[in-house]
Amino acid sequence: MLLPVNNQNKLITVNASNQDIINDIHAWYPEALKQIKQSGFYKKFNYGSPIKDARAVWLFLRNYIKYKKDPDEAQLLRLPGRFVNDRSGDCKSYSIFAAAVMGALGYKVAFRYAAYKDGAQNPTHVYIYLPDYDIIIDGCYRFFNKEKEYKFVKNYIMNNYVLSGIYDREERRERRQERRERRQERREERKASGKPSTFKKISLAAPRNSFLLMVKLNVFGMATKLKLAIQKNEKAVKSKWNKLGGNFDKLKKQIEIGAKKKAILGGKNTKLAKEQIEGISEYVKTIRRGGHTYVYYTNQLNGLSDPKARQELRQQIKRLIELRKSLTPGDP
């Protein structure tokens, strides 16, 4: 697996100071990180632990890349694409590649600059150090997680803002677009299947519960009629209830309970008609306009054992529903 060929490199002039070279390496790092992430090349070094990941990078540098010292008059910094496809470079390009891979894997990375002569203050070599794990990656050195004894060293940790730079902004933008597309797909699926939106499920929750309670009590013989409706056309009843955001299994359970009870407030006519199925949604919407009152009365009725008291409350429910129908003509 090769990175896309990229001929980008940076020429460092012979007159550049040591600090200029360091600054150029750090400035080149975000672009190297972006390239590694976009290509997905870093994934081949993911072995599940910092030491294993770092060793995989070191082995790649040792086995795949040939060290080639840049001449003083033409110091070059190579992006990973150019570096991997050329299969050569010096410690600067080694370090940029290793830092980009480890950064893409989510590790905090530091460039370590070292000098080896007594009293030296200007670094002559650079490699990678993982400060959180005390791991060294020097592809120019023959031992993994080891380093040549130095006389002077300085670490430059790449700040977190580098890891959340240009590429991460693009990544967040892509994720937002993906979320928008998924939401649109779900809306289209709901529209095609007839499933209700979340808003409808919430707004009809209370009237659905009131309706279920009245079915359980077999008010108007609703449980008896719905049981017959299910026997004749279960699919139609289920579709109507699902469009209201209800759980059909719960409805069937309340129907089974209510159908065993004597109908309250009439309900002797059990003739099945299409309008009875269609009336479910209209009835639930009617309850929504006076839902809390229905819940109160039906709960009271359910808790009474005195026949006279139950009869009186039945009459109150009947009057309430008749009043509601007079205020909202056409409701059941």
PDB file of N, CA and C in Angstrom, residues 60-131:
ATOM      1  N   PHE A  60       9.015  -0.217   9.612  1.00  0.00           N
ATOM      2  CA  PHE A  60       8.772   0.262   8.249  1.00  0.00           C
ATOM      3  C   PHE A  60       9.925   1.144   7.788  1.00  0.00           C
ATOM      4  N   LEU A  61      10.352   2.045   8.637  1.00  0.00           N
ATOM      5  CA  LEU A  61      11.457   2.938   8.277  1.00  0.00           C
ATOM      6  C   LEU A  61      12.753   2.163   8.075  1.00  0.00           C
ATOM      7  N   ARG A  62      12.991   1.179   8.923  1.00  0.00           N
ATOM      8  CA  ARG A  62      14.237   0.403   8.830  1.00  0.00           C
ATOM      9  C   ARG A  62      14.253  -0.502   7.592  1.00  0.00           C
ATOM     10  N   ASN A  63      13.113  -1.106   7.272  1.00  0.00           N
ATOM     11  CA  ASN A  63      13.073  -2.117   6.216  1.00  0.00           C
ATOM     12  C   ASN A  63      12.680  -1.575   4.848  1.00  0.00           C
ATOM     13  N   TYR A  64      11.955  -0.469   4.828  1.00  0.00           N
ATOM     14  CA  TYR A  64      11.408  -0.008   3.555  1.00  0.00           C
ATOM     15  C   TYR A  64      12.113   1.240   3.021  1.00  0.00           C
ATOM     16  N   ILE A  65      12.630   2.060   3.903  1.00  0.00           N
ATOM     17  CA  ILE A  65      13.231   3.336   3.505  1.00  0.00           C
ATOM     18  C   ILE A  65      14.758   3.257   3.596  1.00  0.00           C
ATOM     19  N   LYS A  66      15.394   3.815   2.604  1.00  0.00           N
ATOM     20  CA  LYS A  66      16.857   3.879   2.596  1.00  0.00           C
ATOM     21  C   LYS A  66      17.295   5.261   3.059  1.00  0.00           C
ATOM     22  N   TYR A  67      18.183   5.263   4.065  1.00  0.00           N
ATOM     23  CA  TYR A  67      18.668   6.551   4.561  1.00  0.00           C
ATOM     24  C   TYR A  67      19.576   7.192   3.516  1.00  0.00           C
ATOM     25  N   LYS A  68      19.283   8.436   3.225  1.00  0.00           N
ATOM     26  CA  LYS A  68      20.091   9.186   2.261  1.00  0.00           C
ATOM     27  C   LYS A  68      20.250  10.601   2.771  1.00  0.00           C
ATOM     28  N   LYS A  69      21.456  10.934   3.167  1.00  0.00           N
ATOM     29  CA  LYS A  69      21.722  12.256   3.738  1.00  0.00           C
ATOM     30  C   LYS A  69      21.627  13.318   2.651  1.00  0.00           C
ATOM     31  N   ASP A  70      20.895  14.356   2.950  1.00  0.00           N
ATOM     32  CA  ASP A  70      20.801  15.459   1.997  1.00  0.00           C
ATOM     33  C   ASP A  70      22.105  16.253   2.002  1.00  0.00           C
ATOM     34  N   PRO A  71      22.547  16.705   0.833  1.00  0.00           N
ATOM     35  CA  PRO A  71      23.743  17.554   0.793  1.00  0.00           C
ATOM     36  C   PRO A  71      23.474  18.889   1.465  1.00  0.00           C
ATOM     37  N   ASP A  72      24.504  19.493   2.009  1.00  0.00           N
ATOM     38  CA  ASP A  72      24.334  20.756   2.724  1.00  0.00           C
ATOM     39  C   ASP A  72      23.704  21.839   1.855  1.00  0.00           C
ATOM     40  N   GLU A  73      24.009  21.808   0.565  1.00  0.00           N
ATOM     41  CA  GLU A  73      23.504  22.866  -0.311  1.00  0.00           C
ATOM     42  C   GLU A  73      22.060  22.632  -0.758  1.00  0.00           C
ATOM     43  N   ALA A  74      21.485  21.502  -0.424  1.00  0.00           N
ATOM     44  CA  ALA A  74      20.110  21.208  -0.864  1.00  0.00           C
ATOM     45  C   ALA A  74      19.385  20.378   0.184  1.00  0.00           C
ATOM     46  N   GLN A  75      19.220  20.942   1.355  1.00  0.00           N
ATOM     47  CA  GLN A  75      18.469  20.274   2.413  1.00  0.00           C
ATOM     48  C   GLN A  75      16.988  20.229   2.033  1.00  0.00           C
ATOM     49  N   LEU A  76      16.383  19.043   2.107  1.00  0.00           N
ATOM     50  CA  LEU A  76      14.996  18.874   1.683  1.00  0.00           C
ATOM     51  C   LEU A  76      14.130  18.310   2.807  1.00  0.00           C
ATOM     52  N   LEU A  77      12.917  18.816   2.889  1.00  0.00           N
ATOM     53  CA  LEU A  77      11.889  18.211   3.741  1.00  0.00           C
ATOM     54  C   LEU A  77      10.855  17.589   2.811  1.00  0.00           C
ATOM     55  N   ARG A  78      10.593  16.306   2.978  1.00  0.00           N
ATOM     56  CA  ARG A  78       9.663  15.599   2.103  1.00  0.00           C
ATOM     57  C   ARG A  78       8.362  15.279   2.844  1.00  0.00           C
ATOM     58  N   LEU A  79       7.251  15.523   2.179  1.00  0.00           N
ATOM     59  CA  LEU A  79       5.973  15.052   2.712  1.00  0.00           C
ATOM     60  C   LEU A  79       5.922  13.533   2.619  1.00  0.00           C
ATOM     61  N   PRO A  80       5.072  12.882   3.434  1.00  0.00           N
ATOM     62  CA  PRO A  80       5.030  11.415   3.438  1.00  0.00           C
ATOM     63  C   PRO A  80       4.832  10.789   2.063  1.00  0.00           C
ATOM     64  N   GLY A  81       3.975  11.381   1.209  1.00  0.00           N
ATOM     65  CA  GLY A  81       3.745  10.801  -0.110  1.00  0.00           C
ATOM     66  C   GLY A  81       5.015  10.731  -0.937  1.00  0.00           C
ATOM     67  N   ARG A  82       5.764  11.810  -0.936  1.00  0.00           N
ATOM     68  CA  ARG A  82       7.033  11.837  -1.676  1.00  0.00           C
ATOM     69  C   ARG A  82       8.060  10.928  -1.014  1.00  0.00           C
ATOM     70  N   PHE A  83       8.100  10.957   0.302  1.00  0.00           N
ATOM     71  CA  PHE A  83       9.069  10.181   1.080  1.00  0.00           C
ATOM     72  C   PHE A  83       8.886   8.682   0.847  1.00  0.00           C
ATOM     73  N   VAL A  84       7.632   8.200   0.920  1.00  0.00           N
ATOM     74  CA  VAL A  84       7.364   6.767   0.764  1.00  0.00           C
ATOM     75  C   VAL A  84       7.599   6.316  -0.670  1.00  0.00           C
ATOM     76  N   ASN A  85       7.190   7.117  -1.633  1.00  0.00           N
ATOM     77  CA  ASN A  85       7.361   6.716  -3.022  1.00  0.00           C
ATOM     78  C   ASN A  85       8.815   6.801  -3.482  1.00  0.00           C
ATOM     79  N   ASP A  86       9.575   7.743  -2.938  1.00  0.00           N
ATOM     80  CA  ASP A  86      11.014   7.800  -3.239  1.00  0.00           C
ATOM     81  C   ASP A  86      11.777   6.713  -2.494  1.00  0.00           C
ATOM     82  N   ARG A  87      11.212   6.296  -1.354  1.00  0.00           N
ATOM     83  CA  ARG A  87      11.844   5.288  -0.492  1.00  0.00           C
ATOM     84  C   ARG A  87      13.222   5.724  -0.023  1.00  0.00           C
ATOM     85  N   SER A  88      13.372   7.023   0.193  1.00  0.00           N
ATOM     86  CA  SER A  88      14.659   7.530   0.684  1.00  0.00           C
ATOM     87  C   SER A  88      14.447   8.888   1.333  1.00  0.00           C
ATOM     88  N   GLY A  89      15.380   9.250   2.184  1.00  0.00           N
ATOM     89  CA  GLY A  89      15.344  10.536   2.856  1.00  0.00           C
ATOM     90  C   GLY A  89      16.301  10.530   4.022  1.00  0.00           C
ATOM     91  N   ASP A  90      16.431  11.674   4.678  1.00  0.00           N
ATOM     92  CA  ASP A  90      17.299  11.717   5.856  1.00  0.00           C
ATOM     93  C   ASP A  90      16.445  11.847   7.109  1.00  0.00           C
ATOM     94  N   CYS A  91      17.090  12.145   8.238  1.00  0.00           N
ATOM     95  CA  CYS A  91      16.385  12.093   9.524  1.00  0.00           C
ATOM     96  C   CYS A  91      15.209  13.054   9.595  1.00  0.00           C
ATOM     97  N   LYS A  92      15.283  14.166   8.874  1.00  0.00           N
ATOM     98  CA  LYS A  92      14.179  15.136   8.911  1.00  0.00           C
ATOM     99  C   LYS A  92      12.905  14.528   8.320  1.00  0.00           C
ATOM    100  N   SER A  93      13.035  13.913   7.155  1.00  0.00           N
ATOM    101  CA  SER A  93      11.870  13.301   6.507  1.00  0.00           C
ATOM    102  C   SER A  93      11.406  12.056   7.255  1.00  0.00           C
ATOM    103  N   TYR A  94      12.366  11.290   7.821  1.00  0.00           N
ATOM    104  CA  TYR A  94      12.015  10.150   8.676  1.00  0.00           C
ATOM    105  C   TYR A  94      11.100  10.622   9.806  1.00  0.00           C
ATOM    106  N   SER A  95      11.506  11.700  10.440  1.00  0.00           N
ATOM    107  CA  SER A  95      10.794  12.184  11.626  1.00  0.00           C
ATOM    108  C   SER A  95       9.422  12.749  11.277  1.00  0.00           C
ATOM    109  N   ILE A  96       9.345  13.484  10.168  1.00  0.00           N
ATOM    110  CA  ILE A  96       8.051  14.025   9.752  1.00  0.00           C
ATOM    111  C   ILE A  96       7.069  12.890   9.481  1.00  0.00           C
ATOM    112  N   PHE A  97       7.547  11.836   8.803  1.00  0.00           N
ATOM    113  CA  PHE A  97       6.683  10.691   8.513  1.00  0.00           C
ATOM    114  C   PHE A  97       6.229  10.004   9.804  1.00  0.00           C
ATOM    115  N   ALA A  98       7.170   9.690  10.686  1.00  0.00           N
ATOM    116  CA  ALA A  98       6.837   8.981  11.924  1.00  0.00           C
ATOM    117  C   ALA A  98       5.889   9.802  12.793  1.00  0.00           C
ATOM    118  N   ALA A  99       6.141  11.112  12.870  1.00  0.00           N
ATOM    119  CA  ALA A  99       5.280  11.975  13.679  1.00  0.00           C
ATOM    120  C   ALA A  99       3.866  12.027  13.104  1.00  0.00           C
ATOM    121  N   ALA A 100       3.763  12.099  11.775  1.00  0.00           N
ATOM    122  CA  ALA A 100       2.443  12.170  11.140  1.00  0.00           C
ATOM    123  C   ALA A 100       1.648  10.888  11.377  1.00  0.00           C
ATOM    124  N   VAL A 101       2.296   9.734  11.256  1.00  0.00           N
ATOM    125  CA  VAL A 101       1.603   8.461  11.470  1.00  0.00           C
ATOM    126  C   VAL A 101       1.134   8.338  12.916  1.00  0.00           C
ATOM    127  N   MET A 102       2.032   8.602  13.854  1.00  0.00           N
ATOM    128  CA  MET A 102       1.654   8.467  15.264  1.00  0.00           C
ATOM    129  C   MET A 102       0.609   9.507  15.658  1.00  0.00           C
ATOM    130  N   GLY A 103       0.717  10.712  15.091  1.00  0.00           N
ATOM    131  CA  GLY A 103      -0.293  11.733  15.352  1.00  0.00           C
ATOM    132  C   GLY A 103      -1.652  11.323  14.818  1.00  0.00           C
ATOM    133  N   ALA A 104      -1.667  10.723  13.620  1.00  0.00           N
ATOM    134  CA  ALA A 104      -2.926  10.261  13.032  1.00  0.00           C
ATOM    135  C   ALA A 104      -3.542   9.140  13.854  1.00  0.00           C
ATOM    136  N   LEU A 105      -2.705   8.359  14.534  1.00  0.00           N
ATOM    137  CA  LEU A 105      -3.197   7.287  15.403  1.00  0.00           C
ATOM    138  C   LEU A 105      -3.680   7.814  16.753  1.00  0.00           C
ATOM    139  N   GLY A 106      -3.511   9.116  16.975  1.00  0.00           N
ATOM    140  CA  GLY A 106      -4.051   9.729  18.183  1.00  0.00           C
ATOM    141  C   GLY A 106      -3.051   9.973  19.294  1.00  0.00           C
ATOM    142  N   TYR A 107      -1.770   9.785  19.030  1.00  0.00           N
ATOM    143  CA  TYR A 107      -0.758   9.969  20.069  1.00  0.00           C
ATOM    144  C   TYR A 107      -0.215  11.396  20.064  1.00  0.00           C
ATOM    145  N   LYS A 108       0.142  11.868  21.267  1.00  0.00           N
ATOM    146  CA  LYS A 108       0.873  13.121  21.370  1.00  0.00           C
ATOM    147  C   LYS A 108       2.322  12.856  20.965  1.00  0.00           C
ATOM    148  N   VAL A 109       2.824  13.656  20.058  1.00  0.00           N
ATOM    149  CA  VAL A 109       4.178  13.417  19.547  1.00  0.00           C
ATOM    150  C   VAL A 109       5.062  14.630  19.801  1.00  0.00           C
ATOM    151  N   ALA A 110       6.358  14.361  19.885  1.00  0.00           N
ATOM    152  CA  ALA A 110       7.348  15.424  20.050  1.00  0.00           C
ATOM    153  C   ALA A 110       8.517  15.154  19.119  1.00  0.00           C
ATOM    154  N   PHE A 111       9.053  16.221  18.547  1.00  0.00           N
ATOM    155  CA  PHE A 111      10.309  16.120  17.810  1.00  0.00           C
ATOM    156  C   PHE A 111      11.443  16.299  18.811  1.00  0.00           C
ATOM    157  N   ARG A 112      12.372  15.347  18.815  1.00  0.00           N
ATOM    158  CA  ARG A 112      13.525  15.431  19.717  1.00  0.00           C
ATOM    159  C   ARG A 112      14.766  15.766  18.891  1.00  0.00           C
ATOM    160  N   TYR A 113      15.401  16.874  19.251  1.00  0.00           N
ATOM    161  CA  TYR A 113      16.605  17.338  18.553  1.00  0.00           C
ATOM    162  C   TYR A 113      17.810  17.105  19.455  1.00  0.00           C
ATOM    163  N   ALA A 114      18.828  16.466  18.892  1.00  0.00           N
ATOM    164  CA  ALA A 114      19.981  16.070  19.716  1.00  0.00           C
ATOM    165  C   ALA A 114      21.295  16.489  19.067  1.00  0.00           C
ATOM    166  N   ALA A 115      22.281  16.745  19.943  1.00  0.00           N
ATOM    167  CA  ALA A 115      23.664  17.002  19.506  1.00  0.00           C
ATOM    168  C   ALA A 115      24.568  16.061  20.288  1.00  0.00           C
ATOM    169  N   TYR A 116      25.727  15.693  19.718  1.00  0.00           N
ATOM    170  CA  TYR A 116      26.524  14.607  20.290  1.00  0.00           C
ATOM    171  C   TYR A 116      27.950  15.007  20.658  1.00  0.00           C
ATOM    172  N   LYS A 117      28.300  16.242  20.398  1.00  0.00           N
ATOM    173  CA  LYS A 117      29.638  16.688  20.763  1.00  0.00           C
ATOM    174  C   LYS A 117      29.583  17.472  22.059  1.00  0.00           C
ATOM    175  N   ASP A 118      30.648  17.377  22.839  1.00  0.00           N
ATOM    176  CA  ASP A 118      30.712  18.113  24.101  1.00  0.00           C
ATOM    177  C   ASP A 118      30.548  19.604  23.848  1.00  0.00           C
ATOM    178  N   GLY A 119      29.667  20.211  24.619  1.00  0.00           N
ATOM    179  CA  GLY A 119      29.455  21.652  24.518  1.00  0.00           C
ATOM    180  C   GLY A 119      28.599  22.086  23.348  1.00  0.00           C
ATOM    181  N   ALA A 120      28.134  21.145  22.537  1.00  0.00           N
ATOM    182  CA  ALA A 120      27.334  21.509  21.361  1.00  0.00           C
ATOM    183  C   ALA A 120      25.959  22.021  21.783  1.00  0.00           C
ATOM    184  N   GLN A 121      25.500  23.051  21.115  1.00  0.00           N
ATOM    185  CA  GLN A 121      24.176  23.615  21.373  1.00  0.00           C
ATOM    186  C   GLN A 121      23.263  23.537  20.149  1.00  0.00           C
ATOM    187  N   ASN A 122      23.855  23.245  18.995  1.00  0.00           N
ATOM    188  CA  ASN A 122      23.069  23.141  17.769  1.00  0.00           C
ATOM    189  C   ASN A 122      22.827  21.675  17.428  1.00  0.00           C
ATOM    190  N   PRO A 123      21.571  21.239  17.388  1.00  0.00           N
ATOM    191  CA  PRO A 123      21.269  19.834  17.100  1.00  0.00           C
ATOM    192  C   PRO A 123      21.743  19.422  15.705  1.00  0.00           C
ATOM    193  N   THR A 124      22.154  18.178  15.599  1.00  0.00           N
ATOM    194  CA  THR A 124      22.567  17.617  14.307  1.00  0.00           C
ATOM    195  C   THR A 124      21.693  16.425  13.904  1.00  0.00           C
ATOM    196  N   HIS A 125      20.736  16.076  14.751  1.00  0.00           N
ATOM    197  CA  HIS A 125      19.887  14.922  14.458  1.00  0.00           C
ATOM    198  C   HIS A 125      18.501  15.148  15.064  1.00  0.00           C
ATOM    199  N   VAL A 126      17.471  14.582  14.417  1.00  0.00           N
ATOM    200  CA  VAL A 126      16.102  14.699  14.913  1.00  0.00           C
ATOM    201  C   VAL A 126      15.412  13.344  14.803  1.00  0.00           C
ATOM    202  N   TYR A 127      14.600  13.017  15.796  1.00  0.00           N
ATOM    203  CA  TYR A 127      13.794  11.799  15.779  1.00  0.00           C
ATOM    204  C   TYR A 127      12.549  12.036  16.624  1.00  0.00           C
ATOM    205  N   ILE A 128      11.744  10.997  16.817  1.00  0.00           N
ATOM    206  CA  ILE A 128      10.432  11.165  17.439  1.00  0.00           C
ATOM    207  C   ILE A 128      10.411  10.568  18.840  1.00  0.00           C
ATOM    208  N   TYR A 129       9.683  11.269  19.706  1.00  0.00           N
ATOM    209  CA  TYR A 129       9.532  10.856  21.101  1.00  0.00           C
ATOM    210  C   TYR A 129       8.054  10.974  21.464  1.00  0.00           C
ATOM    211  N   LEU A 130       7.506   9.934  22.125  1.00  0.00           N
ATOM    212  CA  LEU A 130       6.125   9.972  22.611  1.00  0.00           C
ATOM    213  C   LEU A 130       6.152  10.286  24.102  1.00  0.00           C
ATOM    214  N   PRO A 131       5.912  11.534  24.487  1.00  0.00           N
ATOM    215  CA  PRO A 131       6.078  11.940  25.886  1.00  0.00           C
ATOM    216  C   PRO A 131       5.146  11.231  26.862  1.00  0.00           C
TER     217      PRO A 131
END
